[in-house]
Amino acid sequence: MTMYDMEIGGESLLGRTGAVVADWTESPPEPVQRWIDVPGRQDGPIDASEAATGAPEYGRRRLDIRLLRIVDGSERAAVTWLTELRRWLHNRSLRFAVGWDPGYTYEGRFAVAENAAYDGVAEARLTVDCGPWKTKGERTYRVEASLGKTVVLRLGAPVVPTVTCDVPCLVNYMGETHAFGPGTSRDPSLVLRGPEAYLTVNATPDHGTAAWSAYEGRSWADYGWARLAYLAGAGGPEMEPRAWGDEPFDGTWADVGGTWLDNAYRVAENPPRRDVFFTYEWKDL
């Protein structure tokens, strides 16, 4: 797609209508501010813009686009083209992409705000009323989360990610721990906020020690499916059982110290991969 074209509802503007984008302007989303007057407060109203959602709010985005089309014949041909353009776009809500902002998709309601027809030339001015966010589409990120890993996910708008894993895993974000069982699921309380979200992901929660504070605000009912060892895990070395022929059992009993449990396991040299996938739609202003 060239700088002078658009893809609207999956169709090329140039290919369908023969028109090119002559020029365009954009009015970016305005910040939304919410002020609350507090009786007796001496410093004026309180800015509560982010209190409800935990993130900034924005108004609508507006695009103004001027189209030109060379038509054969008389002014009547230009009027016919303008009629077809209005039939296709006027007051229609459609997803679209523009050549001057590659990689992003917008969604908005079109209007043929102005049009003119001359001998051999047709001109139209489109306005598009859009939501504040443009999207790059879905993105999926993989984390090999054995023993616990910290990962940085970059994003624009707040999102609830879809988490996919083959084994139980714990995700800690901003001091709260979220448990996910095998499969694909979402936790509505796990809302990631940009531009960077720092997460600790542990797909071997049976290993290591976790503090009680990591589960603050949770109840036993939240983890009724889990073993106590699962909740106790957070980032220790992954272990595997020892065989009788392994050290220290390959010598005499006198050479073995500690308890039976101390010697039952050893650190795994080649633990299996435990991938956790995070999928979400990447939106930007």
PDB file of C-alpha atoms in Angstrom:
ATOM      1  CA  MET A   1       0.000   0.000   0.000  1.00  0.00           C
ATOM      2  CA  THR A   2       1.414   3.377  -1.044  1.00  0.00           C
ATOM      3  CA  MET A   3       1.366   6.659   0.871  1.00  0.00           C
ATOM      4  CA  TYR A   4      -1.584   7.745  -1.280  1.00  0.00           C
ATOM      5  CA  ASP A   5      -3.841   4.761  -0.651  1.00  0.00           C
ATOM      6  CA  MET A   6      -6.045   3.360   2.112  1.00  0.00           C
ATOM      7  CA  GLU A   7      -7.405  -0.106   2.840  1.00  0.00           C
ATOM      8  CA  ILE A   8     -11.013   0.208   3.976  1.00  0.00           C
ATOM      9  CA  GLY A   9     -12.979  -2.851   5.062  1.00  0.00           C
ATOM     10  CA  GLY A  10     -10.336  -5.032   3.405  1.00  0.00           C
ATOM     11  CA  GLU A  11     -10.503  -3.199   0.050  1.00  0.00           C
ATOM     12  CA  SER A  12      -8.026  -0.807  -1.543  1.00  0.00           C
ATOM     13  CA  LEU A  13      -9.430   2.705  -1.947  1.00  0.00           C
ATOM     14  CA  LEU A  14      -7.391   3.178  -5.120  1.00  0.00           C
ATOM     15  CA  GLY A  15      -8.367  -0.224  -6.489  1.00  0.00           C
ATOM     16  CA  ARG A  16     -12.096   0.199  -5.856  1.00  0.00           C
ATOM     17  CA  THR A  17     -12.594   3.893  -6.641  1.00  0.00           C
ATOM     18  CA  GLY A  18      -9.526   5.035  -8.573  1.00  0.00           C
ATOM     19  CA  ALA A  19      -9.050   7.864  -6.056  1.00  0.00           C
ATOM     20  CA  VAL A  20      -5.834   8.868  -4.312  1.00  0.00           C
ATOM     21  CA  VAL A  21      -5.266  10.610  -0.982  1.00  0.00           C
ATOM     22  CA  ALA A  22      -4.241  14.173  -1.816  1.00  0.00           C
ATOM     23  CA  ASP A  23      -3.699  15.267   1.804  1.00  0.00           C
ATOM     24  CA  TRP A  24      -4.833  14.467   5.329  1.00  0.00           C
ATOM     25  CA  THR A  25      -4.891  15.897   8.853  1.00  0.00           C
ATOM     26  CA  GLU A  26      -5.369  14.176  12.196  1.00  0.00           C
ATOM     27  CA  SER A  27      -6.760  15.465  15.477  1.00  0.00           C
ATOM     28  CA  PRO A  28      -5.251  13.184  18.147  1.00  0.00           C
ATOM     29  CA  PRO A  29      -7.306  11.971  21.121  1.00  0.00           C
ATOM     30  CA  GLU A  30      -7.792  14.677  23.733  1.00  0.00           C
ATOM     31  CA  PRO A  31      -6.924  13.790  27.343  1.00  0.00           C
ATOM     32  CA  VAL A  32     -10.027  13.341  29.496  1.00  0.00           C
ATOM     33  CA  GLN A  33      -9.807  14.996  32.905  1.00  0.00           C
ATOM     34  CA  ARG A  34     -12.212  14.466  35.775  1.00  0.00           C
ATOM     35  CA  TRP A  35     -12.141  17.030  38.567  1.00  0.00           C
ATOM     36  CA  ILE A  36     -13.907  16.571  41.896  1.00  0.00           C
ATOM     37  CA  ASP A  37     -14.720  19.453  44.205  1.00  0.00           C
ATOM     38  CA  VAL A  38     -14.108  18.545  47.842  1.00  0.00           C
ATOM     39  CA  PRO A  39     -15.894  20.765  50.380  1.00  0.00           C
ATOM     40  CA  GLY A  40     -13.417  22.508  52.638  1.00  0.00           C
ATOM     41  CA  ARG A  41     -10.380  21.724  50.482  1.00  0.00           C
ATOM     42  CA  GLN A  42      -8.186  24.813  50.126  1.00  0.00           C
ATOM     43  CA  ASP A  43      -6.122  23.682  47.122  1.00  0.00           C
ATOM     44  CA  GLY A  44      -8.984  23.431  44.642  1.00  0.00           C
ATOM     45  CA  PRO A  45     -10.572  20.338  43.074  1.00  0.00           C
ATOM     46  CA  ILE A  46      -8.880  16.924  42.958  1.00  0.00           C
ATOM     47  CA  ASP A  47      -7.859  15.410  39.624  1.00  0.00           C
ATOM     48  CA  ALA A  48      -9.545  11.976  39.632  1.00  0.00           C
ATOM     49  CA  SER A  49      -8.869  11.214  35.963  1.00  0.00           C
ATOM     50  CA  GLU A  50      -7.234   7.836  36.630  1.00  0.00           C
ATOM     51  CA  ALA A  51      -9.118   6.867  39.792  1.00  0.00           C
ATOM     52  CA  ALA A  52     -11.835   4.789  38.098  1.00  0.00           C
ATOM     53  CA  THR A  53      -9.758   2.733  35.640  1.00  0.00           C
ATOM     54  CA  GLY A  54      -6.211   3.109  36.940  1.00  0.00           C
ATOM     55  CA  ALA A  55      -5.084   4.528  33.590  1.00  0.00           C
ATOM     56  CA  PRO A  56      -5.442   7.809  31.673  1.00  0.00           C
ATOM     57  CA  GLU A  57      -8.597   8.278  29.608  1.00  0.00           C
ATOM     58  CA  TYR A  58      -8.797   9.791  26.145  1.00  0.00           C
ATOM     59  CA  GLY A  59     -11.437  11.220  23.854  1.00  0.00           C
ATOM     60  CA  ARG A  60     -12.084  10.521  20.182  1.00  0.00           C
ATOM     61  CA  ARG A  61      -9.650  10.713  17.261  1.00  0.00           C
ATOM     62  CA  ARG A  62     -10.638  12.482  14.025  1.00  0.00           C
ATOM     63  CA  LEU A  63      -9.137  12.125  10.564  1.00  0.00           C
ATOM     64  CA  ASP A  64      -9.831  14.512   7.676  1.00  0.00           C
ATOM     65  CA  ILE A  65      -8.844  13.122   4.278  1.00  0.00           C
ATOM     66  CA  ARG A  66      -9.061  14.800   0.870  1.00  0.00           C
ATOM     67  CA  LEU A  67      -9.470  12.530  -2.159  1.00  0.00           C
ATOM     68  CA  LEU A  68      -8.922  13.296  -5.838  1.00  0.00           C
ATOM     69  CA  ARG A  69     -10.080  11.227  -8.795  1.00  0.00           C
ATOM     70  CA  ILE A  70      -9.594  11.884 -12.513  1.00  0.00           C
ATOM     71  CA  VAL A  71     -12.709  10.850 -14.409  1.00  0.00           C
ATOM     72  CA  ASP A  72     -13.309  10.524 -18.106  1.00  0.00           C
ATOM     73  CA  GLY A  73     -15.964  12.581 -19.779  1.00  0.00           C
ATOM     74  CA  SER A  74     -18.241  15.223 -18.375  1.00  0.00           C
ATOM     75  CA  GLU A  75     -19.132  16.505 -14.947  1.00  0.00           C
ATOM     76  CA  ARG A  76     -21.822  13.847 -14.871  1.00  0.00           C
ATOM     77  CA  ALA A  77     -19.155  11.129 -14.602  1.00  0.00           C
ATOM     78  CA  ALA A  78     -17.664  12.895 -11.582  1.00  0.00           C
ATOM     79  CA  VAL A  79     -21.068  13.107  -9.890  1.00  0.00           C
ATOM     80  CA  THR A  80     -21.618   9.396 -10.544  1.00  0.00           C
ATOM     81  CA  TRP A  81     -18.309   8.586  -8.866  1.00  0.00           C
ATOM     82  CA  LEU A  82     -19.184  10.711  -5.832  1.00  0.00           C
ATOM     83  CA  THR A  83     -22.526   8.924  -5.538  1.00  0.00           C
ATOM     84  CA  GLU A  84     -20.767   5.542  -5.535  1.00  0.00           C
ATOM     85  CA  LEU A  85     -18.312   6.794  -2.900  1.00  0.00           C
ATOM     86  CA  ARG A  86     -21.136   7.912  -0.599  1.00  0.00           C
ATOM     87  CA  ARG A  87     -22.964   4.631  -1.138  1.00  0.00           C
ATOM     88  CA  TRP A  88     -19.839   2.729  -0.026  1.00  0.00           C
ATOM     89  CA  LEU A  89     -18.633   4.855   2.896  1.00  0.00           C
ATOM     90  CA  HIS A  90     -21.084   7.482   4.109  1.00  0.00           C
ATOM     91  CA  ASN A  91     -22.107   6.816   7.747  1.00  0.00           C
ATOM     92  CA  ARG A  92     -20.454   3.385   7.680  1.00  0.00           C
ATOM     93  CA  SER A  93     -18.339   2.118  10.603  1.00  0.00           C
ATOM     94  CA  LEU A  94     -15.355   0.213   9.189  1.00  0.00           C
ATOM     95  CA  ARG A  95     -11.858  -0.954  10.048  1.00  0.00           C
ATOM     96  CA  PHE A  96      -9.205   0.663   7.888  1.00  0.00           C
ATOM     97  CA  ALA A  97      -5.467   1.144   7.403  1.00  0.00           C
ATOM     98  CA  VAL A  98      -3.658   4.123   5.898  1.00  0.00           C
ATOM     99  CA  GLY A  99      -0.495   4.208   3.813  1.00  0.00           C
ATOM    100  CA  TRP A 100       1.148   6.921   5.930  1.00  0.00           C
ATOM    101  CA  ASP A 101       0.952   4.892   9.169  1.00  0.00           C
ATOM    102  CA  PRO A 102       2.038   1.345   8.220  1.00  0.00           C
ATOM    103  CA  GLY A 103       1.412  -1.528  10.617  1.00  0.00           C
ATOM    104  CA  TYR A 104      -1.634  -0.038  12.345  1.00  0.00           C
ATOM    105  CA  THR A 105      -5.362  -0.569  11.884  1.00  0.00           C
ATOM    106  CA  TYR A 106      -7.981   2.013  12.844  1.00  0.00           C
ATOM    107  CA  GLU A 107     -11.733   1.712  13.280  1.00  0.00           C
ATOM    108  CA  GLY A 108     -14.170   4.558  12.802  1.00  0.00           C
ATOM    109  CA  ARG A 109     -17.308   5.950  11.212  1.00  0.00           C
ATOM    110  CA  PHE A 110     -16.897   7.554   7.787  1.00  0.00           C
ATOM    111  CA  ALA A 111     -18.696  10.575   6.389  1.00  0.00           C
ATOM    112  CA  VAL A 112     -18.379  12.192   2.968  1.00  0.00           C
ATOM    113  CA  ALA A 113     -18.342  15.683   4.432  1.00  0.00           C
ATOM    114  CA  GLU A 114     -17.744  17.701   1.261  1.00  0.00           C
ATOM    115  CA  ASN A 115     -17.565  16.890  -2.393  1.00  0.00           C
ATOM    116  CA  ALA A 116     -17.082  18.728  -5.644  1.00  0.00           C
ATOM    117  CA  ALA A 117     -17.228  17.780  -9.291  1.00  0.00           C
ATOM    118  CA  TYR A 118     -15.421  19.486 -12.131  1.00  0.00           C
ATOM    119  CA  ASP A 119     -14.979  18.650 -15.780  1.00  0.00           C
ATOM    120  CA  GLY A 120     -12.731  15.593 -15.619  1.00  0.00           C
ATOM    121  CA  VAL A 121     -11.932  15.860 -11.894  1.00  0.00           C
ATOM    122  CA  ALA A 122     -13.819  14.692  -8.811  1.00  0.00           C
ATOM    123  CA  GLU A 123     -12.902  15.731  -5.264  1.00  0.00           C
ATOM    124  CA  ALA A 124     -14.225  14.416  -1.953  1.00  0.00           C
ATOM    125  CA  ARG A 125     -13.392  15.138   1.678  1.00  0.00           C
ATOM    126  CA  LEU A 126     -13.803  12.300   4.134  1.00  0.00           C
ATOM    127  CA  THR A 127     -14.060  12.649   7.895  1.00  0.00           C
ATOM    128  CA  VAL A 128     -13.557   9.614  10.116  1.00  0.00           C
ATOM    129  CA  ASP A 129     -14.581   9.616  13.787  1.00  0.00           C
ATOM    130  CA  CYS A 130     -12.455   6.984  15.558  1.00  0.00           C
ATOM    131  CA  GLY A 131     -11.866   5.616  19.009  1.00  0.00           C
ATOM    132  CA  PRO A 132      -8.655   6.758  20.723  1.00  0.00           C
ATOM    133  CA  TRP A 133      -6.678   3.592  20.026  1.00  0.00           C
ATOM    134  CA  LYS A 134      -5.146   2.207  16.857  1.00  0.00           C
ATOM    135  CA  THR A 135      -4.074  -1.440  16.891  1.00  0.00           C
ATOM    136  CA  LYS A 136      -1.096  -3.475  15.726  1.00  0.00           C
ATOM    137  CA  GLY A 137      -3.163  -6.641  16.104  1.00  0.00           C
ATOM    138  CA  GLU A 138      -2.515  -9.548  18.442  1.00  0.00           C
ATOM    139  CA  ARG A 139       0.998 -10.193  19.712  1.00  0.00           C
ATOM    140  CA  THR A 140       2.200 -13.355  21.452  1.00  0.00           C
ATOM    141  CA  TYR A 141       5.278 -13.471  23.679  1.00  0.00           C
ATOM    142  CA  ARG A 142       6.921 -16.649  24.982  1.00  0.00           C
ATOM    143  CA  VAL A 143       8.650 -16.954  28.360  1.00  0.00           C
ATOM    144  CA  GLU A 144      10.675 -20.027  29.339  1.00  0.00           C
ATOM    145  CA  ALA A 145       9.611 -19.814  32.977  1.00  0.00           C
ATOM    146  CA  SER A 146      11.486 -22.630  34.737  1.00  0.00           C
ATOM    147  CA  LEU A 147      12.667 -21.493  38.185  1.00  0.00           C
ATOM    148  CA  GLY A 148      10.958 -18.126  37.740  1.00  0.00           C
ATOM    149  CA  LYS A 149      11.807 -15.435  35.196  1.00  0.00           C
ATOM    150  CA  THR A 150      11.243 -11.692  35.106  1.00  0.00           C
ATOM    151  CA  VAL A 151       9.938 -10.417  31.778  1.00  0.00           C
ATOM    152  CA  VAL A 152       9.090  -6.966  30.421  1.00  0.00           C
ATOM    153  CA  LEU A 153       6.011  -6.776  28.182  1.00  0.00           C
ATOM    154  CA  ARG A 154       5.600  -3.589  26.161  1.00  0.00           C
ATOM    155  CA  LEU A 155       2.124  -2.331  25.366  1.00  0.00           C
ATOM    156  CA  GLY A 156      -0.017   0.758  24.884  1.00  0.00           C
ATOM    157  CA  ALA A 157      -3.589   0.467  26.155  1.00  0.00           C
ATOM    158  CA  PRO A 158      -4.286  -1.533  29.356  1.00  0.00           C
ATOM    159  CA  VAL A 159      -4.944  -5.189  28.497  1.00  0.00           C
ATOM    160  CA  VAL A 160      -5.965  -8.469  30.117  1.00  0.00           C
ATOM    161  CA  PRO A 161      -3.618 -11.013  28.505  1.00  0.00           C
ATOM    162  CA  THR A 162      -4.505 -14.552  27.522  1.00  0.00           C
ATOM    163  CA  VAL A 163      -2.097 -16.962  29.247  1.00  0.00           C
ATOM    164  CA  THR A 164      -1.254 -20.367  27.767  1.00  0.00           C
ATOM    165  CA  CYS A 165       0.849 -22.962  29.589  1.00  0.00           C
ATOM    166  CA  ASP A 166       1.242 -26.749  29.736  1.00  0.00           C
ATOM    167  CA  VAL A 167       1.982 -26.829  33.474  1.00  0.00           C
ATOM    168  CA  PRO A 168       0.676 -24.775  36.421  1.00  0.00           C
ATOM    169  CA  CYS A 169       2.350 -21.391  36.702  1.00  0.00           C
ATOM    170  CA  LEU A 170       2.328 -18.315  38.917  1.00  0.00           C
ATOM    171  CA  VAL A 171       2.400 -14.773  37.521  1.00  0.00           C
ATOM    172  CA  ASN A 172       3.297 -11.943  39.882  1.00  0.00           C
ATOM    173  CA  TYR A 173       2.501  -8.412  38.728  1.00  0.00           C
ATOM    174  CA  MET A 174       2.715  -5.292  40.868  1.00  0.00           C
ATOM    175  CA  GLY A 175       2.830  -7.348  44.064  1.00  0.00           C
ATOM    176  CA  GLU A 176      -0.159  -9.584  43.281  1.00  0.00           C
ATOM    177  CA  THR A 177       0.187 -13.281  42.449  1.00  0.00           C
ATOM    178  CA  HIS A 178      -2.127 -14.870  39.865  1.00  0.00           C
ATOM    179  CA  ALA A 179      -2.335 -18.653  39.461  1.00  0.00           C
ATOM    180  CA  PHE A 180      -2.947 -20.316  36.085  1.00  0.00           C
ATOM    181  CA  GLY A 181      -3.605 -23.987  35.489  1.00  0.00           C
ATOM    182  CA  PRO A 182      -2.587 -25.898  32.338  1.00  0.00           C
ATOM    183  CA  GLY A 183      -4.363 -24.712  29.197  1.00  0.00           C
ATOM    184  CA  THR A 184      -5.445 -21.289  27.929  1.00  0.00           C
ATOM    185  CA  SER A 185      -7.202 -18.864  30.260  1.00  0.00           C
ATOM    186  CA  ARG A 186      -7.572 -15.238  31.344  1.00  0.00           C
ATOM    187  CA  ASP A 187      -7.714 -13.683  34.804  1.00  0.00           C
ATOM    188  CA  PRO A 188      -9.795 -10.466  34.684  1.00  0.00           C
ATOM    189  CA  SER A 189      -7.906  -9.137  37.699  1.00  0.00           C
ATOM    190  CA  LEU A 190      -4.574  -9.314  35.813  1.00  0.00           C
ATOM    191  CA  VAL A 191      -4.656  -5.979  33.965  1.00  0.00           C
ATOM    192  CA  LEU A 192      -1.310  -4.997  32.429  1.00  0.00           C
ATOM    193  CA  ARG A 193      -0.612  -1.290  32.050  1.00  0.00           C
ATOM    194  CA  GLY A 194       1.940   0.276  29.730  1.00  0.00           C
ATOM    195  CA  PRO A 195       4.211   1.387  28.470  1.00  0.00           C
ATOM    196  CA  GLU A 196       6.142  -1.421  30.200  1.00  0.00           C
ATOM    197  CA  ALA A 197       4.750  -4.178  32.428  1.00  0.00           C
ATOM    198  CA  TYR A 198       7.241  -6.090  34.609  1.00  0.00           C
ATOM    199  CA  LEU A 199       6.100  -9.634  35.467  1.00  0.00           C
ATOM    200  CA  THR A 200       7.665 -12.530  37.350  1.00  0.00           C
ATOM    201  CA  VAL A 201       6.563 -15.820  35.816  1.00  0.00           C
ATOM    202  CA  ASN A 202       7.240 -19.146  37.557  1.00  0.00           C
ATOM    203  CA  ALA A 203       6.345 -22.430  35.855  1.00  0.00           C
ATOM    204  CA  THR A 204       8.091 -24.551  38.512  1.00  0.00           C
ATOM    205  CA  PRO A 205       6.207 -23.376  41.590  1.00  0.00           C
ATOM    206  CA  ASP A 206       6.917 -26.628  43.489  1.00  0.00           C
ATOM    207  CA  HIS A 207      10.544 -25.507  43.869  1.00  0.00           C
ATOM    208  CA  GLY A 208      11.859 -22.794  46.139  1.00  0.00           C
ATOM    209  CA  THR A 209      10.190 -20.840  48.925  1.00  0.00           C
ATOM    210  CA  ALA A 210       7.542 -18.138  48.680  1.00  0.00           C
ATOM    211  CA  ALA A 211       6.608 -15.530  51.286  1.00  0.00           C
ATOM    212  CA  TRP A 212       3.082 -15.373  52.695  1.00  0.00           C
ATOM    213  CA  SER A 213       2.985 -11.722  51.634  1.00  0.00           C
ATOM    214  CA  ALA A 214       2.884 -12.810  47.984  1.00  0.00           C
ATOM    215  CA  TYR A 215      -0.667 -14.088  48.572  1.00  0.00           C
ATOM    216  CA  GLU A 216      -1.970 -11.101  50.500  1.00  0.00           C
ATOM    217  CA  GLY A 217      -5.666 -10.534  49.879  1.00  0.00           C
ATOM    218  CA  ARG A 218      -6.294 -14.086  48.645  1.00  0.00           C
ATOM    219  CA  SER A 219      -8.252 -16.863  50.350  1.00  0.00           C
ATOM    220  CA  TRP A 220      -7.745 -20.635  50.496  1.00  0.00           C
ATOM    221  CA  ALA A 221     -10.738 -21.018  48.201  1.00  0.00           C
ATOM    222  CA  ASP A 222      -8.794 -19.273  45.413  1.00  0.00           C
ATOM    223  CA  TYR A 223      -6.327 -22.177  45.372  1.00  0.00           C
ATOM    224  CA  GLY A 224      -8.560 -25.122  46.211  1.00  0.00           C
ATOM    225  CA  TRP A 225      -7.174 -27.055  43.245  1.00  0.00           C
ATOM    226  CA  ALA A 226      -3.506 -26.642  44.294  1.00  0.00           C
ATOM    227  CA  ARG A 227      -1.152 -28.521  46.591  1.00  0.00           C
ATOM    228  CA  LEU A 228       0.493 -26.647  49.448  1.00  0.00           C
ATOM    229  CA  ALA A 229       3.869 -27.274  47.796  1.00  0.00           C
ATOM    230  CA  TYR A 230       2.575 -25.439  44.728  1.00  0.00           C
ATOM    231  CA  LEU A 231       1.871 -22.309  46.741  1.00  0.00           C
ATOM    232  CA  ALA A 232       5.228 -22.512  48.498  1.00  0.00           C
ATOM    233  CA  GLY A 233       7.251 -22.418  45.275  1.00  0.00           C
ATOM    234  CA  ALA A 234       9.006 -19.353  43.916  1.00  0.00           C
ATOM    235  CA  GLY A 235      12.247 -19.643  42.043  1.00  0.00           C
ATOM    236  CA  GLY A 236      14.437 -22.223  43.788  1.00  0.00           C
ATOM    237  CA  PRO A 237      16.567 -24.681  41.765  1.00  0.00           C
ATOM    238  CA  GLU A 238      14.612 -27.363  39.938  1.00  0.00           C
ATOM    239  CA  MET A 239      15.183 -30.812  41.437  1.00  0.00           C
ATOM    240  CA  GLU A 240      15.032 -34.390  40.207  1.00  0.00           C
ATOM    241  CA  PRO A 241      15.042 -37.668  42.204  1.00  0.00           C
ATOM    242  CA  ARG A 242      18.370 -39.390  42.917  1.00  0.00           C
ATOM    243  CA  ALA A 243      18.891 -43.055  42.033  1.00  0.00           C
ATOM    244  CA  TRP A 244      20.639 -45.533  44.383  1.00  0.00           C
ATOM    245  CA  GLY A 245      23.696 -45.523  42.146  1.00  0.00           C
ATOM    246  CA  ASP A 246      24.085 -41.733  42.320  1.00  0.00           C
ATOM    247  CA  GLU A 247      26.359 -39.792  44.639  1.00  0.00           C
ATOM    248  CA  PRO A 248      26.396 -39.977  47.689  1.00  0.00           C
ATOM    249  CA  PHE A 249      24.840 -43.479  47.637  1.00  0.00           C
ATOM    250  CA  ASP A 250      27.676 -44.916  45.518  1.00  0.00           C
ATOM    251  CA  GLY A 251      29.912 -45.231  48.588  1.00  0.00           C
ATOM    252  CA  THR A 252      29.209 -46.556  52.069  1.00  0.00           C
ATOM    253  CA  TRP A 253      26.357 -45.607  54.398  1.00  0.00           C
ATOM    254  CA  ALA A 254      28.883 -43.842  56.608  1.00  0.00           C
ATOM    255  CA  ASP A 255      29.626 -41.428  53.756  1.00  0.00           C
ATOM    256  CA  VAL A 256      26.009 -40.210  53.627  1.00  0.00           C
ATOM    257  CA  GLY A 257      25.124 -37.272  55.882  1.00  0.00           C
ATOM    258  CA  GLY A 258      21.860 -35.458  56.561  1.00  0.00           C
ATOM    259  CA  THR A 259      18.314 -36.782  56.418  1.00  0.00           C
ATOM    260  CA  TRP A 260      16.733 -39.112  53.861  1.00  0.00           C
ATOM    261  CA  LEU A 261      14.871 -36.109  52.404  1.00  0.00           C
ATOM    262  CA  ASP A 262      18.079 -34.075  52.131  1.00  0.00           C
ATOM    263  CA  ASN A 263      19.552 -36.733  49.867  1.00  0.00           C
ATOM    264  CA  ALA A 264      16.456 -37.753  47.920  1.00  0.00           C
ATOM    265  CA  TYR A 265      16.824 -35.032  45.247  1.00  0.00           C
ATOM    266  CA  ARG A 266      19.525 -33.208  43.300  1.00  0.00           C
ATOM    267  CA  VAL A 267      19.549 -30.133  41.084  1.00  0.00           C
ATOM    268  CA  ALA A 268      18.418 -31.097  37.587  1.00  0.00           C
ATOM    269  CA  GLU A 269      21.146 -30.563  34.979  1.00  0.00           C
ATOM    270  CA  ASN A 270      18.769 -30.481  31.981  1.00  0.00           C
ATOM    271  CA  PRO A 271      15.275 -29.596  33.200  1.00  0.00           C
ATOM    272  CA  PRO A 272      12.488 -29.656  30.584  1.00  0.00           C
ATOM    273  CA  ARG A 273      11.320 -26.420  28.976  1.00  0.00           C
ATOM    274  CA  ARG A 274       8.272 -24.855  30.548  1.00  0.00           C
ATOM    275  CA  ASP A 275       7.020 -22.199  28.159  1.00  0.00           C
ATOM    276  CA  VAL A 276       4.342 -19.687  29.115  1.00  0.00           C
ATOM    277  CA  PHE A 277       2.707 -17.623  26.353  1.00  0.00           C
ATOM    278  CA  PHE A 278       1.130 -14.179  26.789  1.00  0.00           C
ATOM    279  CA  THR A 279      -1.217 -13.018  24.012  1.00  0.00           C
ATOM    280  CA  TYR A 280      -2.846  -9.600  23.832  1.00  0.00           C
ATOM    281  CA  GLU A 281      -3.851  -6.910  21.359  1.00  0.00           C
ATOM    282  CA  TRP A 282      -1.282  -4.139  21.081  1.00  0.00           C
ATOM    283  CA  LYS A 283      -2.995  -0.741  20.925  1.00  0.00           C
ATOM    284  CA  ASP A 284      -1.361   2.671  20.674  1.00  0.00           C
ATOM    285  CA  LEU A 285      -2.591   6.251  20.686  1.00  0.00           C
TER     286      LEU A 285
END
